[in-house]
XYZ file of C-alpha atoms in Angstrom:
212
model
C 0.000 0.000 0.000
C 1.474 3.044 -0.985
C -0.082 6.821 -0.521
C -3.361 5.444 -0.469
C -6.292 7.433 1.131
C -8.107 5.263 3.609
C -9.288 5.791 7.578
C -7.590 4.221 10.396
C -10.848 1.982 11.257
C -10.821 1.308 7.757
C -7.343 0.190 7.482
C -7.358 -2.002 10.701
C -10.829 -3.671 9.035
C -9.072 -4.704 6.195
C -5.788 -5.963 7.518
C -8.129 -7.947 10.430
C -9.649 -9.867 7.368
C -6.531 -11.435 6.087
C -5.418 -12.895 9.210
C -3.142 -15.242 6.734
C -1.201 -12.291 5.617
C 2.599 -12.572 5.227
C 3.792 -9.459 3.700
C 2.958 -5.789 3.736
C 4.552 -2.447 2.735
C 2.839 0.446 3.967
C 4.857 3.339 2.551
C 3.099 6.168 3.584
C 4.029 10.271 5.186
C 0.491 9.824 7.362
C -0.861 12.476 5.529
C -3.536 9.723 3.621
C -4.222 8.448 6.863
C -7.204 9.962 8.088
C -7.070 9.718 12.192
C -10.751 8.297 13.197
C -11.326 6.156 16.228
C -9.110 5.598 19.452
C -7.149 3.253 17.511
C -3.576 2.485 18.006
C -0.211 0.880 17.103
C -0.924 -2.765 19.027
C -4.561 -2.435 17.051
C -2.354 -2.248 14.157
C 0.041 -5.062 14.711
C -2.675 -7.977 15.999
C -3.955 -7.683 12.521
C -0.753 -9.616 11.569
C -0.574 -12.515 13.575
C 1.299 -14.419 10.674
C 3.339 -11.592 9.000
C 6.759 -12.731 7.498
C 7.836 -9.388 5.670
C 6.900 -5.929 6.783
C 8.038 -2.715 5.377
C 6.427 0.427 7.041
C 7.311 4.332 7.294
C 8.224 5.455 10.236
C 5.570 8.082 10.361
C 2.756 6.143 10.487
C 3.056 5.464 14.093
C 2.312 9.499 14.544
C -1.245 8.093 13.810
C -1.541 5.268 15.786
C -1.115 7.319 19.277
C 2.312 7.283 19.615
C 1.944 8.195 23.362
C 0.892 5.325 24.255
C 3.409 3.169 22.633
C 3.847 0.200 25.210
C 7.461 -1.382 25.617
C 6.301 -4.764 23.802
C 3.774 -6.110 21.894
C 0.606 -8.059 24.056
C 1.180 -10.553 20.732
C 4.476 -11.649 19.404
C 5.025 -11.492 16.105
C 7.522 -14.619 15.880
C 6.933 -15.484 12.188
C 8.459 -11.903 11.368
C 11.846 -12.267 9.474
C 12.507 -9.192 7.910
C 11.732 -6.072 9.023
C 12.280 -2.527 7.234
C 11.452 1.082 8.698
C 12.059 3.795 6.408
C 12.700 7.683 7.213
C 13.444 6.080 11.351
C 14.579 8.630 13.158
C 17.057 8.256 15.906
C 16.520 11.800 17.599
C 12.745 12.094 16.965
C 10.806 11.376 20.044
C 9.181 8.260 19.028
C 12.405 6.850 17.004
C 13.885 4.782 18.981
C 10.668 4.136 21.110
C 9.315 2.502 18.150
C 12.085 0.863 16.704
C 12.695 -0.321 20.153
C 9.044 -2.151 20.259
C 9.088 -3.714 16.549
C 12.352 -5.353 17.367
C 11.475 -6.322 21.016
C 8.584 -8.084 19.974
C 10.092 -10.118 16.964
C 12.362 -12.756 18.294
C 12.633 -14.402 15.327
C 14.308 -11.435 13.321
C 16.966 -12.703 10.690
C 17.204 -9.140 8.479
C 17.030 -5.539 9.585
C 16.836 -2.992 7.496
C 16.806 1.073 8.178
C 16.584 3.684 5.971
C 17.402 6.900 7.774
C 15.645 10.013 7.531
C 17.382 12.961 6.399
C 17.253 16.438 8.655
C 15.879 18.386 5.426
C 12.882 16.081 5.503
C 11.737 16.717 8.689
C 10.105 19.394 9.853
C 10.144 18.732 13.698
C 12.826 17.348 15.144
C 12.638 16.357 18.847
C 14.664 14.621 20.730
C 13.353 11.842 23.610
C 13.907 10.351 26.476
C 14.270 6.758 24.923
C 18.110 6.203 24.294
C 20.265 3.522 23.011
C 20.557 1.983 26.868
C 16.834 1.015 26.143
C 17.747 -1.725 23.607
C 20.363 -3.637 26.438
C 17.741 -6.210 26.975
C 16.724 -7.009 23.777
C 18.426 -10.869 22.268
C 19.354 -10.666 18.796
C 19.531 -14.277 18.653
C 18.756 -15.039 15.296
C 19.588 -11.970 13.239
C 21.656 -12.252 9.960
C 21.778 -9.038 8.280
C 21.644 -5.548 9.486
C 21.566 -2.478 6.418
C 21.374 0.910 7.535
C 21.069 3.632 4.461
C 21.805 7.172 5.098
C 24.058 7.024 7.821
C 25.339 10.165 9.262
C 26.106 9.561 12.716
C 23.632 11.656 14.232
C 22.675 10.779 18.163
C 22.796 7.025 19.125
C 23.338 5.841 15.537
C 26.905 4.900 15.796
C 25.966 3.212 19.558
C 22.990 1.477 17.908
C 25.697 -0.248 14.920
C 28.339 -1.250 17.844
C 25.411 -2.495 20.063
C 23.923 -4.367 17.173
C 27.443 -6.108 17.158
C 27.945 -7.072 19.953
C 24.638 -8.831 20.776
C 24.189 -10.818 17.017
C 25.883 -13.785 17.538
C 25.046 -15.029 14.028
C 25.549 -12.150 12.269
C 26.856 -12.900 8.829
C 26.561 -9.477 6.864
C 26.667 -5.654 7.961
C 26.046 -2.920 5.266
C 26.577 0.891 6.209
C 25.794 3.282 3.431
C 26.695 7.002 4.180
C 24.842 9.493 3.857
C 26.203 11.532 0.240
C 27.679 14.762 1.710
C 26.494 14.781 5.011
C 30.165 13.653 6.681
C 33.628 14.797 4.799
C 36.348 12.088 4.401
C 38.134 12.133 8.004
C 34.775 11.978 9.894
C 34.101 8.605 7.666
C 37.006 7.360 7.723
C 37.120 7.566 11.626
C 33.812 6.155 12.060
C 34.575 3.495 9.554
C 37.245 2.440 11.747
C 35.101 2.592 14.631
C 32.505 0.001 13.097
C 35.301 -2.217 11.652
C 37.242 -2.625 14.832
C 33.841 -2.748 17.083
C 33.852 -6.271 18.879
C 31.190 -8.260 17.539
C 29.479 -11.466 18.882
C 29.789 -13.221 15.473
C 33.100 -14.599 14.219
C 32.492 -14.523 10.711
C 30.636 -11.350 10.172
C 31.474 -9.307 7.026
C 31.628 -5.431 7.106
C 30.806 -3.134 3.986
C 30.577 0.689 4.385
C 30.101 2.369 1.660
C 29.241 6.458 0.488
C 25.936 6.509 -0.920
């Protein structure tokens, strides 16, 4: 689903009635979201008791009450493998808070891929109490792949790579794409060093940072 114009109740009513779903991209800036109901993000999620795939924006959890995001899912989602959230932002408010739940709540994780949102894009910026220290409890026990796309090493970005590290102990492949501009050479090559000499929980792990 992608910019479509539908109603919260109207969205949850059709997701409820394919409880055999296994894949779903909702690529959406909230703005064809139309807020009716007291629905919110768990509402969204027990629709997909079976889901395998799931792409979503980052913004559509500004229209699911994202104050009353809880610290984990009442349902599990352990059939989820691969997970992406585009335009995440680690120094909104709700970034980490709902990156933090998604990943929480999958066990079963084996890919994780973020595509960052650039400053320009946003028009409020906030940053939140939820920080990097929130993620210490969460097992990465089965993840194989992390990709993060334009990196820039904003807040808690560089701690989330090195805690990702250290906590996948089957960790096969880690991809790091810069962000084109945003860092000159020295910065890059410093953080590149950072990531490549971070101690990771996975002997056979292979690193590729790249400018994108």
């Amino acid at each position: 689903m992608q910019e479509i114009c539908i109603y919260e109740k109207t969205l949850i009513r059709l997701l409820s009635g394919c409880p055999s779903l296994k894949r779903l991209t909702i690529n959406s800036d909230g703005s064809t979201i139309t807020d009716i109901g007291n629905f919110t993000i768990v509402d969204l999620f027990e629709c997909l008791p079976v889901i395998e795939y799931l792409s979503i924006w980052f913004y559509i959890v500004m229209f699911f009450g994202p104050d009353r995001l809880p610290k984990e899912l009442p349902t599990t989602m352990v059939h989820l493998k691969y997970l992406c959230m585009i335009h995440i932002c680690f120094h909104h408010e709700y970034g980490l808070r709902f990156l933090a739940l998604l990943i929480r709540s999958s066990p079963n994780l084996e890919k994780i891929k973020l595509v960052i949102l650039e400053d320009m894009l946003f028009e409020i910026i906030v940053t939140g109490s939820y920080t990097i220290k929130d993620f210490s409890n969460i097992k990465f026990e089965h993840l194989k792949e992390l990709e993060i796309l334009n990196f820039s090493n904003e807040e808690n970005e560089l701690e989330f790579v090195k805690l990702m590290l250290a906590k996948s102990p089957v960790l096969k492949e880690l991809k790091i794409c810069f962000l084109s501009d945003a860092l000159d050479k020295e910065v890059e090559l410093e953080i590149s060093k950072i990531i490549l000499t971070s101690h990771c929980a996975s002997p056979v792990v292979k690193k590729t940072i790249v400018r994108g």
